[in-house]
Coordinates of C-alpha atoms and ligand atoms in Angstrom, one line a residue:
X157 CA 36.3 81.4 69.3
X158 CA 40.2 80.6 70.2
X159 CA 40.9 80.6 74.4
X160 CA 44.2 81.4 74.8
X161 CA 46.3 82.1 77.9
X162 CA 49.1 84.9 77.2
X163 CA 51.4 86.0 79.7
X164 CA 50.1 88.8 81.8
X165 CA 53.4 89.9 83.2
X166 CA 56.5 88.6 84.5
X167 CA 56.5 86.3 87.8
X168 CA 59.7 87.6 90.2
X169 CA 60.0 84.5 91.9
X170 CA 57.7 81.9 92.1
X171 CA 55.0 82.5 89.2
X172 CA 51.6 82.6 90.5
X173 CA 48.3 82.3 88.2
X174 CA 48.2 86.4 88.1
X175 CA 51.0 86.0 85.9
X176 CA 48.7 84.4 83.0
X177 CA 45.8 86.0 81.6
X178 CA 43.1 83.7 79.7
X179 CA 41.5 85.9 76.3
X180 CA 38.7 84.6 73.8
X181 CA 40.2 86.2 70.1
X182 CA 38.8 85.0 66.9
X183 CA 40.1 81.4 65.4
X184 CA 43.1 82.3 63.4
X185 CA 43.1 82.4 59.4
X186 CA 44.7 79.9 57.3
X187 CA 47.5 82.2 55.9
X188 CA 49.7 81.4 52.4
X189 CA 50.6 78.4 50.9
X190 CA 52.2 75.5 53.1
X191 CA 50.2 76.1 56.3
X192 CA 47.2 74.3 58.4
X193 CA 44.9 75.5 60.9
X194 CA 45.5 73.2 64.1
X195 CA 42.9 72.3 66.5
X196 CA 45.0 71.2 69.5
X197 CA 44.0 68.3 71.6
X198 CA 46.9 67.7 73.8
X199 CA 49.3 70.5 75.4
X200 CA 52.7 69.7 77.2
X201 CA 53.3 71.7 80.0
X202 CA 57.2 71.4 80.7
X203 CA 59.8 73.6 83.4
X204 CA 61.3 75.4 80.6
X205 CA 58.6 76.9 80.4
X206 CA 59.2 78.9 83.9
X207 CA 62.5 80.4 81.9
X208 CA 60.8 81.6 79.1
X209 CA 58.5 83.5 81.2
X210 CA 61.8 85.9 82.2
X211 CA 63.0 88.4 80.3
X212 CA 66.5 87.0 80.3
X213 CA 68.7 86.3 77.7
X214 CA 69.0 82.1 77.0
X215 CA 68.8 79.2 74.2
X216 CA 65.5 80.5 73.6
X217 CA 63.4 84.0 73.3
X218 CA 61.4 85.0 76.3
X219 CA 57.4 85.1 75.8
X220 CA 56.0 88.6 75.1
X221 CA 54.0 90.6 77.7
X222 CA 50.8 89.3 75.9
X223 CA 52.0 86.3 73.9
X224 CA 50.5 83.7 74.0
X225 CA 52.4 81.1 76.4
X226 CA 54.5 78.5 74.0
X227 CA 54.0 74.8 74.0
X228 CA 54.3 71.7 72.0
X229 CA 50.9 70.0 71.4
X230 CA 49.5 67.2 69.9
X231 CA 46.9 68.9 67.3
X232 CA 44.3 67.8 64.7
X233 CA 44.7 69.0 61.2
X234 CA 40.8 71.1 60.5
X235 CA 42.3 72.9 57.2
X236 CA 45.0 72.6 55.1
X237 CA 47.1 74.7 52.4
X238 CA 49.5 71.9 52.1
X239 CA 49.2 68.8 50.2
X240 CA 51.4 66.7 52.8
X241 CA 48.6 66.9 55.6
X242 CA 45.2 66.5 54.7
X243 CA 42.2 67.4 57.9
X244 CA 42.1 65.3 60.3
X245 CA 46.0 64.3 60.8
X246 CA 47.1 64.4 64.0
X247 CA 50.2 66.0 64.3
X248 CA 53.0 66.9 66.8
X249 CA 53.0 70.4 66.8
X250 CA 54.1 74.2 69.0
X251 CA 50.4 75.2 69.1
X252 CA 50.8 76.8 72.5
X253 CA 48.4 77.4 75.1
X254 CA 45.7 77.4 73.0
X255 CA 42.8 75.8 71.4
X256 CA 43.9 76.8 68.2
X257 CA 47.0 77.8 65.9
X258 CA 48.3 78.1 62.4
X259 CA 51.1 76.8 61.4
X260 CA 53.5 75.9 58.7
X261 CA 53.5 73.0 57.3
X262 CA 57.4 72.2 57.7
X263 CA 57.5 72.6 61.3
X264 CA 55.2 69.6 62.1
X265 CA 55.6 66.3 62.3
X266 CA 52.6 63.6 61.5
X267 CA 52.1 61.0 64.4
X268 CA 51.4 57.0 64.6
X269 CA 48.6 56.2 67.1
X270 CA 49.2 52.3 65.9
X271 CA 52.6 52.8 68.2
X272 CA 51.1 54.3 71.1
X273 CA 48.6 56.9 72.4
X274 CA 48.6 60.3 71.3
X275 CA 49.8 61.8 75.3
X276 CA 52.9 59.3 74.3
X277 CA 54.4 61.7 71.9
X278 CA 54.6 64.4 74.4
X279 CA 56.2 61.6 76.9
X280 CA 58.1 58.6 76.3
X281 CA 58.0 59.0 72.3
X282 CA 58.6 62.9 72.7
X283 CA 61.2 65.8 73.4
X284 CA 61.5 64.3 77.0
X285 CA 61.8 60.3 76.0
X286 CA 64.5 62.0 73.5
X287 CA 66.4 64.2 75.9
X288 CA 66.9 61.5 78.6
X289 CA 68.2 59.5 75.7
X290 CA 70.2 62.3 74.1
X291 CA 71.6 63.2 77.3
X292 CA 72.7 59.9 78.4
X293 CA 74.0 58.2 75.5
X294 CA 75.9 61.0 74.0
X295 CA 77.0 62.6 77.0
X296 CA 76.6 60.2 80.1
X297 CA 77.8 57.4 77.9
X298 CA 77.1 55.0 81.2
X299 CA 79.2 51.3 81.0
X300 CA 77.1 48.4 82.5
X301 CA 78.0 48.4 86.2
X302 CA 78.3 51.9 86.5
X303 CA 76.0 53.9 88.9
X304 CA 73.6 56.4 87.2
X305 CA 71.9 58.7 89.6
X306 CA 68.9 60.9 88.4
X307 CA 66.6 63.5 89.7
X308 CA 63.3 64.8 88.9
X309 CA 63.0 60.5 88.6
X310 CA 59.3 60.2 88.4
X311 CA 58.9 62.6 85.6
X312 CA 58.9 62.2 82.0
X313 CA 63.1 62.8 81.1
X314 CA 64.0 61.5 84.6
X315 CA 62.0 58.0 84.4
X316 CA 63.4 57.6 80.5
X317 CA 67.3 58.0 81.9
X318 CA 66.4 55.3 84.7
X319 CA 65.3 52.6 82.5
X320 CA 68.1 53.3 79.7
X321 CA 70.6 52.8 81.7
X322 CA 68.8 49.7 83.3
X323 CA 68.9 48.4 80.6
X324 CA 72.4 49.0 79.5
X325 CA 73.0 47.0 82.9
X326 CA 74.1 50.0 85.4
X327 CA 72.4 50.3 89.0
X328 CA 70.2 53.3 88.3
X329 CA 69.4 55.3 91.8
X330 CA 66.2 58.1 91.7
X331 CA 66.3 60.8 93.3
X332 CA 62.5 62.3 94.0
X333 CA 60.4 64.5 96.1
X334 CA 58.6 62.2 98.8
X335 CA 57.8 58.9 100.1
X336 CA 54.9 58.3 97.7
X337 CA 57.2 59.1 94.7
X338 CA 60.4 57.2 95.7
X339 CA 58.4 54.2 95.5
X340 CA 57.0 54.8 92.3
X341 CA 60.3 55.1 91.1
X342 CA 61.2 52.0 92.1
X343 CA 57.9 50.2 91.8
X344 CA 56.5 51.4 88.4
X345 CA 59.9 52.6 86.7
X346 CA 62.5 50.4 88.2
X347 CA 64.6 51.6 90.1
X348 CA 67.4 49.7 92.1
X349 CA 67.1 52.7 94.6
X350 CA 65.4 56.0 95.6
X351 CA 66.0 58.2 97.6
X352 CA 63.6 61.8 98.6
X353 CA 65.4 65.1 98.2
X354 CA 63.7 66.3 100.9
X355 CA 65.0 64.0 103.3
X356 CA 67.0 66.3 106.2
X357 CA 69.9 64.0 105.7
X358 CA 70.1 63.7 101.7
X359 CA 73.5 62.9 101.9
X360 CA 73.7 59.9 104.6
X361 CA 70.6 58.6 101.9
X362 CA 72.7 59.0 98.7
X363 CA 75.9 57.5 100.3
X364 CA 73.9 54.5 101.2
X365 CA 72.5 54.3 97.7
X366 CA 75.5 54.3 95.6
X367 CA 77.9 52.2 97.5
X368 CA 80.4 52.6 94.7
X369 CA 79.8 56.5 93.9
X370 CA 78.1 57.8 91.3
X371 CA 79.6 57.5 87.3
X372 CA 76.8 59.6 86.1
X373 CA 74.6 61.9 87.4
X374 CA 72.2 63.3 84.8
X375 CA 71.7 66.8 86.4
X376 CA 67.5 68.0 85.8
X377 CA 67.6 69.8 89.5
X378 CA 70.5 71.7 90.2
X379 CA 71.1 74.1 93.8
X380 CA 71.0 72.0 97.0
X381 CA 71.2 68.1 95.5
X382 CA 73.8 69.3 93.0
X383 CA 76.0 70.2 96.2
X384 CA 75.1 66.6 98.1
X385 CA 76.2 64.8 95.3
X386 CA 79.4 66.2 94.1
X387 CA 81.0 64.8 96.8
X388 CA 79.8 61.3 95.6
X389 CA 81.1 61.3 91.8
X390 CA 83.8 59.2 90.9
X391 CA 86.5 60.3 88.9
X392 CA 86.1 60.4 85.4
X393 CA 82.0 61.0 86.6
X394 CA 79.7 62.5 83.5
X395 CA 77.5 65.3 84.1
X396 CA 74.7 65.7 81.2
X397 CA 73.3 69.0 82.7
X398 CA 69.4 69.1 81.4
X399 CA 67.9 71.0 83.5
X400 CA 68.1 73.1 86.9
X401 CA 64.4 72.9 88.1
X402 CA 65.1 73.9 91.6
X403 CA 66.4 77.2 90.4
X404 CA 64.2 78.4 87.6
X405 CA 62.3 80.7 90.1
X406 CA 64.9 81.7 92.1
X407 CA 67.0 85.3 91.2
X408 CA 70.3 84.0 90.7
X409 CA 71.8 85.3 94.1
X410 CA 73.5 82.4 95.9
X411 CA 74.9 83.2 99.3
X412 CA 78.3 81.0 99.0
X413 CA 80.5 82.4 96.8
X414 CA 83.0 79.7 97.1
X415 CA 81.1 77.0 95.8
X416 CA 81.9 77.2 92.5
X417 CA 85.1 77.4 93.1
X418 CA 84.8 74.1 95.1
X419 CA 83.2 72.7 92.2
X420 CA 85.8 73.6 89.9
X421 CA 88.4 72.1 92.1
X422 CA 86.1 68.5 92.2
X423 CA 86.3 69.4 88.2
X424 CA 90.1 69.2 87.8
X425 CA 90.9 66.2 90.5
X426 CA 88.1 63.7 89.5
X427 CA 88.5 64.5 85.5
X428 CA 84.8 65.4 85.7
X429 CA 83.1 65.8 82.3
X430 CA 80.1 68.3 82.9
X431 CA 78.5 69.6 79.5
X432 CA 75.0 71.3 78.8
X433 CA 72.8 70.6 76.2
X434 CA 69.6 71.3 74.9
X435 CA 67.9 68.7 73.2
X436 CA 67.7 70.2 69.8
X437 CA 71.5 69.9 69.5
X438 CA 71.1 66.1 68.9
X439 CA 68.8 66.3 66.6
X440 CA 70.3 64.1 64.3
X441 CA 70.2 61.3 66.5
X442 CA 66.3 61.7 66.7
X443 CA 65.3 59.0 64.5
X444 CA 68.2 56.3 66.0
X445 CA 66.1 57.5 69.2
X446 CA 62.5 56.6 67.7
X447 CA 64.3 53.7 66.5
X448 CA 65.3 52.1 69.5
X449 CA 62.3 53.3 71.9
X450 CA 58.8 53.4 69.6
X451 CA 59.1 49.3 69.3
X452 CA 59.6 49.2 73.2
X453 CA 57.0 51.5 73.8
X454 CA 54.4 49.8 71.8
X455 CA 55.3 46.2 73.4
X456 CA 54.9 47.8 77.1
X457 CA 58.6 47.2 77.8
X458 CA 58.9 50.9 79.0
X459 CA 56.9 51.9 82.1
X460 CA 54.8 55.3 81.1
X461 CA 52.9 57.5 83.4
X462 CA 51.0 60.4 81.8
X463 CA 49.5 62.8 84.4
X464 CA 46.6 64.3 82.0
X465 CA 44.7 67.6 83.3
X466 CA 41.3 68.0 81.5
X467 CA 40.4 71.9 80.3
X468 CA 42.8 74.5 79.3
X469 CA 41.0 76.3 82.1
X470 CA 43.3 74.2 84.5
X471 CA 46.7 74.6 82.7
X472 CA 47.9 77.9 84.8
X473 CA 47.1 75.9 88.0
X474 CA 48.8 72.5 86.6
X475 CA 51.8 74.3 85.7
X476 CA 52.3 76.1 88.8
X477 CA 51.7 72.2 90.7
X478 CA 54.1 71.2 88.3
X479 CA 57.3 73.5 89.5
X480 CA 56.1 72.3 93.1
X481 CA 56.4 68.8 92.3
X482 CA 52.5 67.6 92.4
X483 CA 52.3 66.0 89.3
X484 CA 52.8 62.3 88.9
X485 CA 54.5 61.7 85.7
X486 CA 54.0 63.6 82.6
X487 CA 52.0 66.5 82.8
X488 CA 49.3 66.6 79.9
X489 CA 46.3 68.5 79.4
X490 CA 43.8 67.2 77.4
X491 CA 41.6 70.5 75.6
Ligands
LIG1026 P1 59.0 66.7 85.5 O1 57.7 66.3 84.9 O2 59.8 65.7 86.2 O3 58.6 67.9 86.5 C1 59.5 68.6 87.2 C2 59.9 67.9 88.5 O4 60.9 68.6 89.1 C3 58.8 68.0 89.6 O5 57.7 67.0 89.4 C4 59.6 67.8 90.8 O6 59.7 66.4 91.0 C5 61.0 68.3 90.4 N1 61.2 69.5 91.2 C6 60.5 70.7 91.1 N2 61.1 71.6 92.0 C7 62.1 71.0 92.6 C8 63.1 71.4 93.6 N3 63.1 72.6 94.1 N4 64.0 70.5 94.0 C9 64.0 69.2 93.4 N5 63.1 68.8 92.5 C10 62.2 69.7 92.1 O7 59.9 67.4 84.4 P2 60.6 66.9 83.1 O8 60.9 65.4 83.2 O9 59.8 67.4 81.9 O10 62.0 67.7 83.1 C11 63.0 67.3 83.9 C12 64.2 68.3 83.7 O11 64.6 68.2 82.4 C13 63.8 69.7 84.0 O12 64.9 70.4 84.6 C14 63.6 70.3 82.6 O13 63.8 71.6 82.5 C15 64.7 69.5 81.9 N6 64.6 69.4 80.4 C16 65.7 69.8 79.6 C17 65.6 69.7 78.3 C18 66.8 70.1 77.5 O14 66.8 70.1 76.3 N7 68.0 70.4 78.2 C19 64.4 69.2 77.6 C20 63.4 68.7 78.5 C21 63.5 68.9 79.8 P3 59.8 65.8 92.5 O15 58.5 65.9 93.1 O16 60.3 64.4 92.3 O17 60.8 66.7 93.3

């Protein structure tokens, strides 16, 4: 039999486990030519997720009321219609929420386990390591001496960005949800400073921590810290924007409608540069990324942290921890 968790209906607010409904349907058929059936061993569980969950438009199509729940995973080939991957490869794949999925052929990608672990690809050697690297070198473009400030730090994109632009010699300054984690940040990953967006007085904390302002902030959290450190950026200040974590739940009502207009007005006096992106648009810089952060990874120069679930019982529950801060790095399950 295949488990699978499909979306049960659509969260209004925060999602709750309700919102997810786990079904036993036969394993899938291998269909034409140029596909493999997938038994999936890993499964990412990411924030975008949250988004795709609405029935909004965005960069992506929503999930269907009883779809199963998207999600890139780390999968063993068990049969193949394609030459190029014979049973037994593992592969990084979008198997989803699910123990297993057919694919085609084209849309995966083989793995190394001589270069690191197979939880690695969905981390440091995967669409996170790449979007913190994406986002910073092609947008942030930090100078060594600069101040690069970061939130969501302790996670997979957020600890990448920290020691980039460590090692491109800036003072890199976390910003992260508690004690505990502010001093992983610092301890595990880094950091020349952290501070906890929790903290009453977030801006006194951030002031302290970037003496000389901020030259890029790589934006994963959006709502209140984007408003405490506005005031901070200097001009000419990058703003990669990856992601808005804090407000994937929320309904889009904000009660200040001058804000932006402040924003725009910090826009045009400090030349600020703030530009989107989703990952995928830098594609082509993927294997300049691999390049530069798969020998690193293997020789232990880059400080991983892989938070790995076992069951794709728990996954509902680990996701929901996950958009409330309890993991501790990466959030993997293992099936
Ligand atoms: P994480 O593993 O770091 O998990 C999300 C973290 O967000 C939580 O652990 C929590 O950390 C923090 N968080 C949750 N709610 C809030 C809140 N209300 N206020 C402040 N922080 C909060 O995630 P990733 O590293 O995988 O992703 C980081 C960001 O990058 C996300 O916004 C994600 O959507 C985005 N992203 C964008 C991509 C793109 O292509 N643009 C691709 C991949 C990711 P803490 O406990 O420290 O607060």
């Amino acid at each position: 039999m295949n488990r699978q968790w499909q979306l049960a209906r659509r969260p209004v607010g925060d999602p709750s486990s309700g919102d997810f409904r786990l079904v036993e349907t036969a394993v899938p058929e291998l269909a034409a030519s140029g596909s493999v059936l997938l038994h999936n061993r890993y499964l990412s569980l990411d924030p975008y997720m949250r988004w795709r969950m609405n029935d909004a438009k965005s960069y992506a199509p929503p999930v269907a009321i009883g779809d199963v729940m998207v999600g890139a995973t780390i999968a063993e080939v068990v049969q193949s219609n394609d030459s190029g991957f014979e049973p037994g490869t593992l592969v990084l794949a979008g198997g989803g929420w699910q123990d297993y999925a057919v694919a085609k052929a084209a849309t995966l990608r083989a793995i190394d386990t001589s270069v690191a672990d197979a939880p690695a690809f969905l981390s440091v050697l995967g669409s996170p390591g790449f979007t913190a690297y994406a986002g910073l070198m092609k947008i942030g473009m930090p100078k060594a001496g600069e101040t690069v400030v970061v939130g969501a730090a302790t996670g997979p994109v957020g600890s990448m960005v920290g020691q980039l632009a460590k090692r491109l010699g800036c003072r890199t300054v976390a910003i992260a949800g508690g004690g505990e984690k502010c001093k992983l940040a610092i301890e595990h990953f880094g950091f020349d400073a952290a501070v906890d967006h929790r903290d009453p007085d977030l801006a006194a904390a951030l002031a302290t921590a970037c003496p000389n302002g901020i030259d890029v902030y790589f934006e994963n959290i959006g709502g209140r810290v984007l408003d405490t450190v506005v005031p901070l950026l200097n001009d000419f200040a990058r703003v990669p924007v990856c992601g808005l974590v804090s407000q994937y739940s929320d309904e889009g009502s904000y009660p200040d409608e001058t804000r932006l207009a402040l924003l725009m007005r910090d826009v045009l006096v400090k030349r600020l540069t703030l530009r989107g992106f989703i990952v995928t648009d830098f594609a082509q810089y993927r294997d300049e990324f691999i390049e530069l952060a798969a020998p690193l990874v293997a020789k232990g120069e880059i400080a991983r942290l892989e938070d790995v679930v076992d069951g794709l019982e728990n996954a509902p529950d680990a996701f929901l921890g996950l958009l409330k801060g309890r993991n501790r790095g990466k959030l993997v399950i293992k099936l």
